[in-house]
């Protein structure tokens, strides 16, 4: 009743009955029976039922503003969706040096198809999006979604994806990205089939993935990307991944409830706290040491070779185990030794949260091209956040975190610069319905 004071008694009864947990066993038969009735009340499921079927009115909180890309078409007078193939401003792209996938705008789906089993990479790029405080007006490019930048505004992209793979374990890796202007910060949610194939869609199924992210305070223009990556021999050639809908929402942090500290503040001061440095063979390595400030990475071993190294959190006891229907926020404090005039030459660093076996990897790439204003310079500390949400298939798995360093000679980075992780904290919330 608090969620929607306008619901009627029959509607409330329907919400309780339709979501009840059946009770079976001694004297209790499957389904409705004289002993246990419809079963046990599931309060959370009943609230979701009310919100989805009758709407929600939460005092003091506004519903999130939503921008929808719907490749299925619009409902017409209560009939089935009209099949209107429409790219809606999304364009296909792929980088040089890789095999490009096939892009097919089908009825109801923008499909990306894998032509081979190795070295395939390509993506769909949304129209430019503008974070602003004005109402959504798709007729005025760039598309505007009410929101903004800064720590109080959180974006949620809801991706509806299908596949024509015979098995979910045959579905190639696909990634959903939100990138600010010129990739200074790129938020990535990577879905791999691997051992836990249940998180990937297979033929006849549509899966929904929620990606949460924030924009840098200095950026209010961004794009969404839907990537397909095939680098492993078990990715079946000819398989297509279909993007059906994308819902982009912006809401205030105040819409999150139930904040609690899952993991105490971890300060790395002459103590690795169980984190271990690891290399990324066959790439060249880089320096890694525990200092009085924290966990340091760099310099690169060579100015002529791509170098990759990272600190990984303890695998046996990382301190965070996923719970159902919770949103997690990992906050990293980063410093560097780059002079302010040289911050645009800082190597890329990445902050990652992976569930078991990298099945759902949340990554934040922080790059320094252009002004480099979003990377730290000597004497300043910057805070970066990554968000990840639990899904039933991976609840209970440990979450491993990592702090990565990537030096690429062609990017104009300075191989002698170092980056330091000084502290990290993990919080969890109940996301808005």
GROMACS .gro file of C-alpha atoms in nm:
model
  433
    1UNK     CA    1   0.000   0.000   0.000
    2UNK     CA    2   0.290   0.236   0.068
    3UNK     CA    3   0.433   0.162  -0.276
    4UNK     CA    4   0.103   0.259  -0.442
    5UNK     CA    5  -0.179   0.387  -0.216
    6UNK     CA    6  -0.423   0.371  -0.508
    7UNK     CA    7  -0.421  -0.009  -0.548
    8UNK     CA    8  -0.750  -0.181  -0.470
    9UNK     CA    9  -0.801  -0.481  -0.240
   10UNK     CA   10  -0.844  -0.719  -0.537
   11UNK     CA   11  -0.520  -0.586  -0.688
   12UNK     CA   12  -0.336  -0.637  -0.360
   13UNK     CA   13  -0.477  -0.988  -0.334
   14UNK     CA   14  -0.364  -1.062  -0.691
   15UNK     CA   15  -0.013  -0.940  -0.609
   16UNK     CA   16   0.010  -1.170  -0.306
   17UNK     CA   17  -0.149  -1.474  -0.475
   18UNK     CA   18   0.044  -1.454  -0.802
   19UNK     CA   19   0.382  -1.425  -0.630
   20UNK     CA   20   0.328  -1.666  -0.341
   21UNK     CA   21   0.582  -1.942  -0.280
   22UNK     CA   22   0.412  -2.281  -0.304
   23UNK     CA   23   0.433  -2.507   0.000
   24UNK     CA   24   0.446  -2.885  -0.042
   25UNK     CA   25   0.512  -3.176   0.187
   26UNK     CA   26   0.318  -3.349   0.461
   27UNK     CA   27  -0.057  -3.278   0.402
   28UNK     CA   28   0.031  -2.992   0.161
   29UNK     CA   29  -0.023  -3.072  -0.205
   30UNK     CA   30   0.138  -2.887  -0.498
   31UNK     CA   31  -0.055  -2.573  -0.590
   32UNK     CA   32  -0.347  -2.433  -0.389
   33UNK     CA   33  -0.460  -2.663  -0.108
   34UNK     CA   34  -0.664  -2.654   0.214
   35UNK     CA   35  -0.354  -2.676   0.435
   36UNK     CA   36  -0.123  -2.404   0.300
   37UNK     CA   37  -0.355  -2.206   0.072
   38UNK     CA   38  -0.162  -2.030  -0.202
   39UNK     CA   39   0.163  -2.059  -0.004
   40UNK     CA   40   0.405  -1.822   0.165
   41UNK     CA   41   0.393  -1.449   0.099
   42UNK     CA   42   0.697  -1.319  -0.089
   43UNK     CA   43   0.700  -0.950   0.007
   44UNK     CA   44   0.969  -0.841  -0.239
   45UNK     CA   45   0.810  -1.023  -0.532
   46UNK     CA   46   0.469  -0.879  -0.440
   47UNK     CA   47   0.607  -0.524  -0.443
   48UNK     CA   48   0.767  -0.579  -0.782
   49UNK     CA   49   0.434  -0.719  -0.908
   50UNK     CA   50   0.254  -0.405  -0.788
   51UNK     CA   51   0.512  -0.174  -0.945
   52UNK     CA   52   0.509  -0.355  -1.280
   53UNK     CA   53   0.131  -0.400  -1.305
   54UNK     CA   54  -0.018  -0.102  -1.121
   55UNK     CA   55   0.266   0.149  -1.095
   56UNK     CA   56   0.457   0.288  -0.796
   57UNK     CA   57   0.421   0.621  -0.619
   58UNK     CA   58   0.712   0.673  -0.381
   59UNK     CA   59   0.685   0.981  -0.160
   60UNK     CA   60   0.968   1.227  -0.220
   61UNK     CA   61   1.123   1.033  -0.508
   62UNK     CA   62   1.061   1.091  -0.875
   63UNK     CA   63   1.052   0.803  -1.119
   64UNK     CA   64   1.374   0.787  -1.322
   65UNK     CA   65   1.374   0.966  -1.655
   66UNK     CA   66   1.394   0.709  -1.933
   67UNK     CA   67   1.511   0.720  -2.294
   68UNK     CA   68   1.412   0.409  -2.492
   69UNK     CA   69   1.565   0.260  -2.807
   70UNK     CA   70   1.313  -0.002  -2.917
   71UNK     CA   71   1.394  -0.204  -3.228
   72UNK     CA   72   1.063  -0.394  -3.187
   73UNK     CA   73   0.844  -0.101  -3.288
   74UNK     CA   74   0.548   0.055  -3.103
   75UNK     CA   75   0.225  -0.093  -2.970
   76UNK     CA   76  -0.080  -0.002  -3.179
   77UNK     CA   77  -0.420   0.004  -3.002
   78UNK     CA   78  -0.332  -0.284  -2.774
   79UNK     CA   79  -0.222  -0.510  -3.059
   80UNK     CA   80   0.111  -0.688  -3.098
   81UNK     CA   81   0.418  -0.465  -3.155
   82UNK     CA   82   0.441  -0.348  -3.512
   83UNK     CA   83   0.761  -0.483  -3.674
   84UNK     CA   84   0.933  -0.160  -3.779
   85UNK     CA   85   1.304  -0.218  -3.848
   86UNK     CA   86   1.467   0.108  -3.746
   87UNK     CA   87   1.829   0.169  -3.652
   88UNK     CA   88   1.722   0.471  -3.442
   89UNK     CA   89   2.055   0.639  -3.497
   90UNK     CA   90   2.274   0.340  -3.404
   91UNK     CA   91   2.566   0.282  -3.642
   92UNK     CA   92   2.794  -0.024  -3.687
   93UNK     CA   93   3.170   0.012  -3.643
   94UNK     CA   94   3.471  -0.216  -3.611
   95UNK     CA   95   3.843  -0.149  -3.560
   96UNK     CA   96   4.120  -0.230  -3.803
   97UNK     CA   97   4.323  -0.546  -3.757
   98UNK     CA   98   4.020  -0.757  -3.662
   99UNK     CA   99   3.760  -0.949  -3.855
  100UNK     CA  100   3.446  -0.741  -3.852
  101UNK     CA  101   3.116  -0.906  -3.760
  102UNK     CA  102   2.810  -0.883  -3.981
  103UNK     CA  103   2.548  -0.626  -3.883
  104UNK     CA  104   2.189  -0.708  -3.972
  105UNK     CA  105   1.894  -0.484  -3.895
  106UNK     CA  106   1.620  -0.747  -3.871
  107UNK     CA  107   1.257  -0.716  -3.773
  108UNK     CA  108   1.266  -0.629  -3.407
  109UNK     CA  109   1.640  -0.679  -3.357
  110UNK     CA  110   1.973  -0.523  -3.446
  111UNK     CA  111   2.179  -0.839  -3.487
  112UNK     CA  112   2.557  -0.870  -3.474
  113UNK     CA  113   2.675  -1.198  -3.627
  114UNK     CA  114   3.004  -1.378  -3.573
  115UNK     CA  115   3.160  -1.475  -3.910
  116UNK     CA  116   3.455  -1.666  -3.763
  117UNK     CA  117   3.585  -1.814  -3.438
  118UNK     CA  118   3.887  -1.592  -3.370
  119UNK     CA  119   3.981  -1.224  -3.367
  120UNK     CA  120   3.634  -1.085  -3.433
  121UNK     CA  121   3.546  -0.744  -3.292
  122UNK     CA  122   3.279  -0.490  -3.379
  123UNK     CA  123   3.009  -0.282  -3.216
  124UNK     CA  124   2.693  -0.080  -3.253
  125UNK     CA  125   2.728   0.285  -3.151
  126UNK     CA  126   2.432   0.489  -3.026
  127UNK     CA  127   2.371   0.848  -3.128
  128UNK     CA  128   2.548   1.100  -2.910
  129UNK     CA  129   2.370   1.142  -2.577
  130UNK     CA  130   2.356   1.460  -2.375
  131UNK     CA  131   2.320   1.465  -1.998
  132UNK     CA  132   2.113   1.768  -1.913
  133UNK     CA  133   1.844   1.896  -1.683
  134UNK     CA  134   1.589   1.938  -1.962
  135UNK     CA  135   1.311   1.700  -2.059
  136UNK     CA  136   1.382   1.431  -2.316
  137UNK     CA  137   1.344   1.564  -2.666
  138UNK     CA  138   1.447   1.304  -2.929
  139UNK     CA  139   1.383   1.557  -3.206
  140UNK     CA  140   1.673   1.774  -3.089
  141UNK     CA  141   2.011   1.608  -3.143
  142UNK     CA  142   2.204   1.509  -2.947
  143UNK     CA  143   1.940   1.309  -2.761
  144UNK     CA  144   1.891   1.444  -2.411
  145UNK     CA  145   1.826   1.236  -2.101
  146UNK     CA  146   1.745   1.435  -1.788
  147UNK     CA  147   2.027   1.386  -1.544
  148UNK     CA  148   2.373   1.534  -1.538
  149UNK     CA  149   2.725   1.468  -1.417
  150UNK     CA  150   2.868   1.438  -1.070
  151UNK     CA  151   2.845   1.192  -0.780
  152UNK     CA  152   2.471   1.236  -0.719
  153UNK     CA  153   2.352   1.127  -1.065
  154UNK     CA  154   2.362   0.758  -1.157
  155UNK     CA  155   2.272   0.616  -1.496
  156UNK     CA  156   2.128   0.272  -1.560
  157UNK     CA  157   2.127   0.115  -1.906
  158UNK     CA  158   1.897  -0.187  -1.936
  159UNK     CA  159   1.994  -0.406  -2.232
  160UNK     CA  160   1.761  -0.673  -2.373
  161UNK     CA  161   1.965  -0.929  -2.566
  162UNK     CA  162   1.884  -1.253  -2.750
  163UNK     CA  163   2.095  -1.507  -2.935
  164UNK     CA  164   2.049  -1.779  -3.194
  165UNK     CA  165   2.318  -1.999  -3.036
  166UNK     CA  166   2.213  -2.361  -2.987
  167UNK     CA  167   2.349  -2.338  -2.631
  168UNK     CA  168   2.425  -2.043  -2.408
  169UNK     CA  169   2.783  -2.172  -2.379
  170UNK     CA  170   2.820  -2.114  -2.755
  171UNK     CA  171   2.721  -1.747  -2.732
  172UNK     CA  172   3.024  -1.527  -2.809
  173UNK     CA  173   3.136  -1.269  -2.556
  174UNK     CA  174   2.944  -0.945  -2.580
  175UNK     CA  175   3.005  -0.618  -2.402
  176UNK     CA  176   2.788  -0.321  -2.316
  177UNK     CA  177   2.972   0.008  -2.285
  178UNK     CA  178   2.901   0.364  -2.184
  179UNK     CA  179   3.182   0.594  -2.289
  180UNK     CA  180   3.222   0.961  -2.220
  181UNK     CA  181   3.364   1.197  -2.478
  182UNK     CA  182   3.665   1.045  -2.660
  183UNK     CA  183   3.683   0.749  -2.424
  184UNK     CA  184   3.839   0.938  -2.133
  185UNK     CA  185   3.632   0.710  -1.911
  186UNK     CA  186   3.470   0.399  -2.051
  187UNK     CA  187   3.233   0.184  -1.842
  188UNK     CA  188   3.212  -0.175  -1.955
  189UNK     CA  189   2.995  -0.477  -1.867
  190UNK     CA  190   3.133  -0.794  -2.027
  191UNK     CA  191   2.926  -1.114  -2.057
  192UNK     CA  192   3.114  -1.434  -2.134
  193UNK     CA  193   2.972  -1.781  -2.178
  194UNK     CA  194   3.246  -1.994  -2.022
  195UNK     CA  195   3.158  -2.232  -1.743
  196UNK     CA  196   2.846  -2.050  -1.622
  197UNK     CA  197   2.670  -2.030  -1.957
  198UNK     CA  198   2.338  -1.957  -1.791
  199UNK     CA  199   2.408  -1.585  -1.786
  200UNK     CA  200   2.426  -1.571  -2.167
  201UNK     CA  201   2.117  -1.599  -2.389
  202UNK     CA  202   2.055  -1.899  -2.614
  203UNK     CA  203   1.804  -1.955  -2.892
  204UNK     CA  204   1.450  -1.883  -2.779
  205UNK     CA  205   1.549  -1.673  -2.478
  206UNK     CA  206   1.587  -1.302  -2.412
  207UNK     CA  207   1.811  -1.190  -2.127
  208UNK     CA  208   1.815  -0.852  -1.957
  209UNK     CA  209   2.133  -0.692  -1.826
  210UNK     CA  210   2.156  -0.383  -1.609
  211UNK     CA  211   2.458  -0.158  -1.631
  212UNK     CA  212   2.509   0.127  -1.383
  213UNK     CA  213   2.756   0.408  -1.436
  214UNK     CA  214   2.838   0.771  -1.362
  215UNK     CA  215   2.979   1.040  -1.586
  216UNK     CA  216   3.293   1.236  -1.498
  217UNK     CA  217   3.212   1.577  -1.357
  218UNK     CA  218   3.379   1.733  -1.660
  219UNK     CA  219   3.174   1.538  -1.917
  220UNK     CA  220   2.809   1.556  -2.018
  221UNK     CA  221   2.820   1.394  -2.364
  222UNK     CA  222   2.851   1.021  -2.412
  223UNK     CA  223   2.764   0.720  -2.627
  224UNK     CA  224   2.640   0.368  -2.562
  225UNK     CA  225   2.808   0.077  -2.740
  226UNK     CA  226   2.707  -0.286  -2.791
  227UNK     CA  227   3.016  -0.494  -2.869
  228UNK     CA  228   3.072  -0.847  -2.987
  229UNK     CA  229   3.410  -1.014  -2.925
  230UNK     CA  230   3.513  -1.358  -3.050
  231UNK     CA  231   3.868  -1.457  -2.963
  232UNK     CA  232   3.822  -1.814  -2.844
  233UNK     CA  233   3.786  -2.130  -3.055
  234UNK     CA  234   3.471  -2.237  -2.868
  235UNK     CA  235   3.277  -1.931  -2.988
  236UNK     CA  236   3.058  -2.083  -3.258
  237UNK     CA  237   3.097  -1.928  -3.603
  238UNK     CA  238   2.774  -1.799  -3.751
  239UNK     CA  239   2.612  -1.720  -3.417
  240UNK     CA  240   2.426  -1.391  -3.393
  241UNK     CA  241   2.356  -1.175  -3.088
  242UNK     CA  242   2.048  -0.957  -3.111
  243UNK     CA  243   1.994  -0.622  -2.942
  244UNK     CA  244   1.618  -0.577  -2.898
  245UNK     CA  245   1.581  -0.280  -2.664
  246UNK     CA  246   1.793  -0.039  -2.465
  247UNK     CA  247   1.642   0.165  -2.182
  248UNK     CA  248   1.861   0.444  -2.048
  249UNK     CA  249   1.759   0.591  -1.713
  250UNK     CA  250   1.897   0.869  -1.495
  251UNK     CA  251   1.815   0.899  -1.126
  252UNK     CA  252   1.940   1.070  -0.815
  253UNK     CA  253   2.151   0.876  -0.565
  254UNK     CA  254   1.874   0.942  -0.314
  255UNK     CA  255   1.665   0.683  -0.500
  256UNK     CA  256   1.900   0.414  -0.368
  257UNK     CA  257   1.805   0.273  -0.030
  258UNK     CA  258   1.946   0.040   0.232
  259UNK     CA  259   2.306   0.156   0.214
  260UNK     CA  260   2.542  -0.044   0.428
  261UNK     CA  261   2.914  -0.103   0.433
  262UNK     CA  262   2.994  -0.451   0.301
  263UNK     CA  263   3.369  -0.425   0.333
  264UNK     CA  264   3.560  -0.193   0.569
  265UNK     CA  265   3.770   0.078   0.415
  266UNK     CA  266   4.088  -0.087   0.290
  267UNK     CA  267   4.388   0.143   0.315
  268UNK     CA  268   4.704   0.020   0.146
  269UNK     CA  269   4.983   0.183   0.348
  270UNK     CA  270   5.291  -0.042   0.354
  271UNK     CA  271   5.047  -0.335   0.348
  272UNK     CA  272   4.911  -0.520   0.046
  273UNK     CA  273   4.611  -0.651   0.244
  274UNK     CA  274   4.649  -0.982   0.063
  275UNK     CA  275   4.643  -0.828  -0.286
  276UNK     CA  276   4.895  -0.981  -0.525
  277UNK     CA  277   5.068  -0.837  -0.834
  278UNK     CA  278   5.011  -1.036  -1.152
  279UNK     CA  279   5.140  -1.004  -1.507
  280UNK     CA  280   4.956  -1.034  -1.836
  281UNK     CA  281   5.180  -1.262  -2.043
  282UNK     CA  282   5.269  -1.258  -2.327
  283UNK     CA  283   5.272  -0.879  -2.284
  284UNK     CA  284   5.570  -0.710  -2.122
  285UNK     CA  285   5.547  -0.644  -1.751
  286UNK     CA  286   5.568  -0.330  -1.539
  287UNK     CA  287   5.682  -0.248  -1.189
  288UNK     CA  288   5.465  -0.333  -0.888
  289UNK     CA  289   5.541  -0.247  -0.528
  290UNK     CA  290   5.381  -0.172  -0.193
  291UNK     CA  291   5.469   0.179  -0.084
  292UNK     CA  292   5.384   0.405   0.208
  293UNK     CA  293   5.100   0.540  -0.008
  294UNK     CA  294   4.951   0.222  -0.145
  295UNK     CA  295   4.975  -0.034  -0.426
  296UNK     CA  296   5.188   0.110  -0.703
  297UNK     CA  297   5.209   0.005  -1.070
  298UNK     CA  298   5.475   0.119  -1.316
  299UNK     CA  299   5.703   0.217  -1.468
  300UNK     CA  300   5.681   0.007  -1.786
  301UNK     CA  301   5.969  -0.229  -1.848
  302UNK     CA  302   6.025  -0.092  -2.198
  303UNK     CA  303   5.918   0.215  -2.392
  304UNK     CA  304   5.883   0.002  -2.706
  305UNK     CA  305   5.659  -0.277  -2.578
  306UNK     CA  306   5.302  -0.293  -2.460
  307UNK     CA  307   5.310  -0.358  -2.086
  308UNK     CA  308   5.033  -0.495  -1.867
  309UNK     CA  309   5.029  -0.569  -1.495
  310UNK     CA  310   4.770  -0.557  -1.219
  311UNK     CA  311   4.707  -0.597  -0.849
  312UNK     CA  312   4.440  -0.857  -0.775
  313UNK     CA  313   4.240  -0.886  -0.453
  314UNK     CA  314   4.263  -1.207  -0.247
  315UNK     CA  315   4.083  -1.485  -0.434
  316UNK     CA  316   4.014  -1.708  -0.136
  317UNK     CA  317   3.848  -1.441   0.075
  318UNK     CA  318   3.783  -1.118  -0.116
  319UNK     CA  319   3.534  -1.003   0.145
  320UNK     CA  320   3.227  -0.955  -0.075
  321UNK     CA  321   2.972  -1.221  -0.166
  322UNK     CA  322   2.680  -1.123  -0.384
  323UNK     CA  323   2.324  -1.109  -0.255
  324UNK     CA  324   2.007  -1.103  -0.462
  325UNK     CA  325   1.867  -0.769  -0.582
  326UNK     CA  326   2.152  -0.553  -0.457
  327UNK     CA  327   2.362  -0.290  -0.628
  328UNK     CA  328   2.729  -0.272  -0.527
  329UNK     CA  329   2.958   0.027  -0.549
  330UNK     CA  330   3.337  -0.006  -0.530
  331UNK     CA  331   3.514   0.326  -0.466
  332UNK     CA  332   3.884   0.352  -0.557
  333UNK     CA  333   4.118   0.638  -0.455
  334UNK     CA  334   4.398   0.685  -0.709
  335UNK     CA  335   4.712   0.901  -0.726
  336UNK     CA  336   4.997   0.929  -0.975
  337UNK     CA  337   5.340   1.086  -1.003
  338UNK     CA  338   5.258   1.268  -1.328
  339UNK     CA  339   5.324   1.644  -1.321
  340UNK     CA  340   5.012   1.842  -1.407
  341UNK     CA  341   5.158   1.934  -1.745
  342UNK     CA  342   5.222   1.566  -1.817
  343UNK     CA  343   4.894   1.413  -1.699
  344UNK     CA  344   4.778   1.357  -2.059
  345UNK     CA  345   5.066   1.106  -2.093
  346UNK     CA  346   4.959   0.890  -1.799
  347UNK     CA  347   4.914   0.523  -1.906
  348UNK     CA  348   4.562   0.380  -1.903
  349UNK     CA  349   4.452   0.221  -1.577
  350UNK     CA  350   4.149   0.000  -1.525
  351UNK     CA  351   3.941  -0.084  -1.221
  352UNK     CA  352   3.758  -0.416  -1.232
  353UNK     CA  353   3.505  -0.617  -1.036
  354UNK     CA  354   3.459  -0.972  -1.160
  355UNK     CA  355   3.234  -1.241  -1.029
  356UNK     CA  356   3.344  -1.603  -1.035
  357UNK     CA  357   3.559  -1.687  -1.340
  358UNK     CA  358   3.504  -1.348  -1.507
  359UNK     CA  359   3.150  -1.441  -1.612
  360UNK     CA  360   3.025  -1.087  -1.553
  361UNK     CA  361   3.312  -0.840  -1.555
  362UNK     CA  362   3.251  -0.473  -1.472
  363UNK     CA  363   3.539  -0.257  -1.592
  364UNK     CA  364   3.616   0.114  -1.580
  365UNK     CA  365   3.886   0.223  -1.825
  366UNK     CA  366   4.047   0.557  -1.739
  367UNK     CA  367   4.246   0.708  -2.026
  368UNK     CA  368   4.440   1.030  -2.055
  369UNK     CA  369   4.417   1.155  -2.417
  370UNK     CA  370   4.341   1.519  -2.479
  371UNK     CA  371   4.342   1.727  -2.162
  372UNK     CA  372   4.382   1.432  -1.928
  373UNK     CA  373   4.168   1.622  -1.678
  374UNK     CA  374   4.003   1.305  -1.552
  375UNK     CA  375   4.330   1.141  -1.441
  376UNK     CA  376   4.519   1.240  -1.124
  377UNK     CA  377   4.838   1.441  -1.130
  378UNK     CA  378   5.110   1.453  -0.866
  379UNK     CA  379   4.981   1.590  -0.536
  380UNK     CA  380   4.612   1.519  -0.600
  381UNK     CA  381   4.390   1.219  -0.529
  382UNK     CA  382   4.096   1.121  -0.749
  383UNK     CA  383   3.804   0.894  -0.671
  384UNK     CA  384   3.655   0.651  -0.923
  385UNK     CA  385   3.345   0.434  -0.886
  386UNK     CA  386   3.232   0.113  -1.047
  387UNK     CA  387   2.885  -0.036  -1.001
  388UNK     CA  388   2.780  -0.398  -1.036
  389UNK     CA  389   2.449  -0.570  -0.972
  390UNK     CA  390   2.383  -0.925  -0.862
  391UNK     CA  391   2.179  -1.173  -1.065
  392UNK     CA  392   2.046  -1.506  -0.933
  393UNK     CA  393   2.289  -1.722  -1.135
  394UNK     CA  394   2.596  -1.579  -0.963
  395UNK     CA  395   2.467  -1.502  -0.613
  396UNK     CA  396   2.697  -1.647  -0.352
  397UNK     CA  397   3.008  -1.632  -0.571
  398UNK     CA  398   3.306  -1.433  -0.445
  399UNK     CA  399   3.388  -1.105  -0.617
  400UNK     CA  400   3.748  -1.038  -0.712
  401UNK     CA  401   3.870  -0.684  -0.766
  402UNK     CA  402   4.171  -0.567  -0.962
  403UNK     CA  403   4.368  -0.252  -1.030
  404UNK     CA  404   4.525  -0.270  -1.377
  405UNK     CA  405   4.803  -0.079  -1.553
  406UNK     CA  406   4.830  -0.077  -1.933
  407UNK     CA  407   5.109   0.097  -2.124
  408UNK     CA  408   5.077   0.115  -2.505
  409UNK     CA  409   5.368   0.284  -2.688
  410UNK     CA  410   5.155   0.415  -2.976
  411UNK     CA  411   4.928   0.609  -2.738
  412UNK     CA  412   5.193   0.865  -2.648
  413UNK     CA  413   5.205   0.753  -2.284
  414UNK     CA  414   5.514   0.814  -2.073
  415UNK     CA  415   5.658   0.471  -1.975
  416UNK     CA  416   5.818   0.615  -1.661
  417UNK     CA  417   5.494   0.729  -1.495
  418UNK     CA  418   5.342   0.538  -1.205
  419UNK     CA  419   4.988   0.502  -1.071
  420UNK     CA  420   4.896   0.417  -0.710
  421UNK     CA  421   4.585   0.271  -0.551
  422UNK     CA  422   4.565   0.423  -0.201
  423UNK     CA  423   4.233   0.289  -0.074
  424UNK     CA  424   3.916   0.106  -0.170
  425UNK     CA  425   3.574   0.069  -0.010
  426UNK     CA  426   3.271  -0.138  -0.114
  427UNK     CA  427   2.912  -0.038  -0.038
  428UNK     CA  428   2.584  -0.201  -0.128
  429UNK     CA  429   2.238  -0.060  -0.194
  430UNK     CA  430   1.891  -0.169  -0.287
  431UNK     CA  431   1.842  -0.024  -0.637
  432UNK     CA  432   1.517   0.150  -0.727
  433UNK     CA  433   1.241  -0.068  -0.871
   0.00000   0.00000   0.00000
